[in-house]
Tab-separated table of C-alpha atoms in Angstrom:
chain	number	residue	atom	x	y	z
A	13	UNK	CA	0.000	0.000	0.000
A	14	UNK	CA	1.006	3.600	-0.459
A	15	UNK	CA	1.200	6.344	2.128
A	16	UNK	CA	-1.718	8.834	2.076
A	17	UNK	CA	0.301	11.580	0.342
A	18	UNK	CA	2.119	9.207	-1.976
A	19	UNK	CA	0.692	8.517	-5.449
A	20	UNK	CA	-0.683	4.998	-5.906
A	21	UNK	CA	1.408	2.333	-7.638
A	22	UNK	CA	-1.597	1.845	-9.892
A	23	UNK	CA	-2.026	3.831	-13.088
A	24	UNK	CA	-5.224	5.763	-12.468
A	25	UNK	CA	-7.265	8.589	-13.917
A	26	UNK	CA	-8.164	9.458	-10.291
A	27	UNK	CA	-4.965	8.805	-8.309
A	28	UNK	CA	-6.184	10.321	-5.039
A	29	UNK	CA	-9.396	8.321	-5.061
A	30	UNK	CA	-7.583	5.148	-6.087
A	31	UNK	CA	-5.039	5.561	-3.274
A	32	UNK	CA	-7.771	6.140	-0.691
A	33	UNK	CA	-9.698	3.042	-1.798
A	34	UNK	CA	-6.522	0.944	-1.876
A	35	UNK	CA	-5.598	2.085	1.632
A	36	UNK	CA	-9.086	1.401	2.999
A	37	UNK	CA	-9.530	-2.003	1.362
A	38	UNK	CA	-6.081	-3.448	0.769
A	39	UNK	CA	-6.965	-3.882	-2.907
A	40	UNK	CA	-4.333	-3.327	-5.563
A	41	UNK	CA	-3.635	-4.510	-9.099
A	42	UNK	CA	-1.880	-7.680	-7.903
A	43	UNK	CA	-4.817	-8.719	-5.729
A	44	UNK	CA	-7.307	-7.944	-8.498
A	45	UNK	CA	-5.199	-9.958	-10.970
A	46	UNK	CA	-5.214	-12.944	-8.594
A	47	UNK	CA	-8.962	-12.516	-8.002
A	48	UNK	CA	-9.720	-12.463	-11.735
A	49	UNK	CA	-7.457	-15.392	-12.573
A	50	UNK	CA	-8.681	-17.624	-9.748
A	51	UNK	CA	-12.316	-16.687	-10.347
A	52	UNK	CA	-12.183	-17.473	-14.070
A	53	UNK	CA	-10.344	-20.731	-13.386
A	54	UNK	CA	-13.410	-21.690	-11.339
A	55	UNK	CA	-15.822	-20.392	-13.975
A	56	UNK	CA	-14.114	-22.412	-16.703
A	57	UNK	CA	-14.347	-25.597	-14.606
A	58	UNK	CA	-17.960	-24.985	-13.584
A	59	UNK	CA	-20.511	-27.276	-15.221
A	60	UNK	CA	-23.111	-24.499	-15.542
A	61	UNK	CA	-20.951	-21.526	-16.557
A	62	UNK	CA	-17.983	-23.201	-18.223
A	63	UNK	CA	-19.767	-24.183	-21.452
A	64	UNK	CA	-21.149	-20.661	-21.957
A	65	UNK	CA	-17.708	-19.107	-21.628
A	66	UNK	CA	-16.070	-21.848	-23.736
A	67	UNK	CA	-18.489	-21.065	-26.571
A	68	UNK	CA	-17.530	-17.379	-26.505
A	69	UNK	CA	-13.844	-17.180	-25.589
A	70	UNK	CA	-11.091	-18.873	-27.554
A	71	UNK	CA	-8.121	-16.859	-26.287
A	72	UNK	CA	-8.329	-16.351	-22.539
A	73	UNK	CA	-5.314	-14.052	-22.102
A	74	UNK	CA	-6.949	-10.952	-23.658
A	75	UNK	CA	-10.213	-11.666	-21.826
A	76	UNK	CA	-8.429	-11.925	-18.476
A	77	UNK	CA	-6.504	-8.705	-19.163
A	78	UNK	CA	-9.792	-6.977	-20.019
A	79	UNK	CA	-11.384	-8.292	-16.811
A	80	UNK	CA	-8.443	-7.081	-14.714
A	81	UNK	CA	-8.863	-3.617	-16.258
A	82	UNK	CA	-12.617	-3.856	-15.622
A	83	UNK	CA	-12.180	-4.708	-11.932
A	84	UNK	CA	-9.473	-2.075	-11.583
A	85	UNK	CA	-11.972	0.486	-12.861
A	86	UNK	CA	-14.890	-0.857	-10.830
A	87	UNK	CA	-13.069	-1.424	-7.541
A	88	UNK	CA	-10.278	1.153	-7.602
A	89	UNK	CA	-11.851	3.803	-9.852
A	90	UNK	CA	-8.800	3.810	-12.134
A	91	UNK	CA	-10.663	4.367	-15.391
A	92	UNK	CA	-8.667	1.610	-17.123
A	93	UNK	CA	-11.639	-0.225	-18.642
A	94	UNK	CA	-13.207	1.088	-21.839
A	95	UNK	CA	-15.673	-1.561	-22.918
A	96	UNK	CA	-19.368	-2.199	-23.315
A	97	UNK	CA	-20.367	-5.199	-21.182
A	98	UNK	CA	-24.129	-5.029	-21.820
A	99	UNK	CA	-24.017	-5.671	-25.596
A	100	UNK	CA	-21.514	-8.474	-24.998
A	101	UNK	CA	-23.870	-10.256	-22.584
A	102	UNK	CA	-27.351	-9.692	-24.006
A	103	UNK	CA	-27.145	-12.363	-26.757
A	104	UNK	CA	-25.916	-15.048	-24.347
A	105	UNK	CA	-28.243	-17.828	-23.096
A	106	UNK	CA	-28.246	-16.556	-19.507
A	107	UNK	CA	-30.851	-17.075	-16.805
A	108	UNK	CA	-31.169	-15.906	-13.209
A	109	UNK	CA	-29.523	-19.175	-12.158
A	110	UNK	CA	-26.432	-18.336	-14.212
A	111	UNK	CA	-26.103	-14.966	-12.508
A	112	UNK	CA	-26.550	-16.546	-9.071
A	113	UNK	CA	-23.879	-19.146	-9.820
A	114	UNK	CA	-21.531	-16.442	-11.138
A	115	UNK	CA	-22.048	-14.472	-7.921
A	116	UNK	CA	-21.547	-17.523	-5.698
A	117	UNK	CA	-18.198	-18.287	-7.346
A	118	UNK	CA	-17.196	-14.623	-7.221
A	119	UNK	CA	-18.085	-14.253	-3.525
A	120	UNK	CA	-16.150	-17.409	-2.647
A	121	UNK	CA	-13.088	-16.229	-4.559
A	122	UNK	CA	-13.224	-12.685	-3.177
A	123	UNK	CA	-13.340	-13.965	0.403
A	124	UNK	CA	-10.264	-16.133	-0.283
A	125	UNK	CA	-8.179	-13.469	-2.045
A	126	UNK	CA	-9.126	-10.123	-0.549
A	127	UNK	CA	-9.080	-8.546	2.874
A	128	UNK	CA	-12.546	-8.446	4.477
A	129	UNK	CA	-12.886	-4.793	3.428
A	130	UNK	CA	-11.724	-5.531	-0.108
A	131	UNK	CA	-14.044	-8.534	-0.412
A	132	UNK	CA	-16.998	-6.456	0.791
A	133	UNK	CA	-16.283	-3.796	-1.832
A	134	UNK	CA	-15.836	-6.097	-4.827
A	135	UNK	CA	-18.788	-8.289	-3.824
A	136	UNK	CA	-21.079	-5.273	-3.490
A	137	UNK	CA	-19.985	-4.080	-6.931
A	138	UNK	CA	-20.338	-7.583	-8.417
A	139	UNK	CA	-23.882	-7.875	-7.058
A	140	UNK	CA	-24.820	-4.526	-8.580
A	141	UNK	CA	-23.242	-5.482	-11.922
A	142	UNK	CA	-25.007	-8.859	-11.964
A	143	UNK	CA	-28.383	-7.207	-11.302
A	144	UNK	CA	-27.789	-4.700	-14.094
A	145	UNK	CA	-26.654	-7.323	-16.587
A	146	UNK	CA	-29.513	-9.658	-15.681
A	147	UNK	CA	-31.986	-6.816	-16.189
A	148	UNK	CA	-30.379	-5.877	-19.519
A	149	UNK	CA	-30.440	-9.480	-20.773
A	150	UNK	CA	-34.077	-9.902	-19.738
A	151	UNK	CA	-35.109	-6.609	-21.317
A	152	UNK	CA	-33.230	-7.333	-24.541
A	153	UNK	CA	-35.108	-10.616	-24.934
A	154	UNK	CA	-38.495	-9.138	-24.026
A	155	UNK	CA	-38.168	-6.070	-26.223
A	156	UNK	CA	-36.116	-7.386	-29.128
A	157	UNK	CA	-36.467	-4.897	-31.951
A	158	UNK	CA	-38.558	-2.378	-30.002
A	159	UNK	CA	-37.658	0.977	-28.566
A	160	UNK	CA	-38.441	1.189	-24.837
A	161	UNK	CA	-40.974	3.769	-23.743
A	162	UNK	CA	-39.539	6.287	-21.305
A	163	UNK	CA	-41.920	7.169	-18.517
């Protein structure tokens, strides 16, 4: 960890915020890398989730790098991720059970890798992300080809 007045070791668009989060949670790029790698090792071996990922990802190295950048942005507010996760997930054959399994594996991995404070942060963010993606997938299927009415 870095001292409060010292810039973080992590490349960040918001270095002060990133340093404060890192200090409060114990999270850093190395921990997030281990979290992502161990989590996706479990996902790939999982009988429910593994086949879905295997059908979509041929080269895991770029995907893992993208997920490390994603979690760096989500957990440490670094701004490293520049992707569009909703369009990538809406065509997939996902159900509520898939999201619950994903969260169960993520929670288990976070508790193993992170400090209690770090695990709480990434799990809270993962739960929010899963809800958003599940809603987007459900809406995309229900309203395929229609423009949603804004109320």
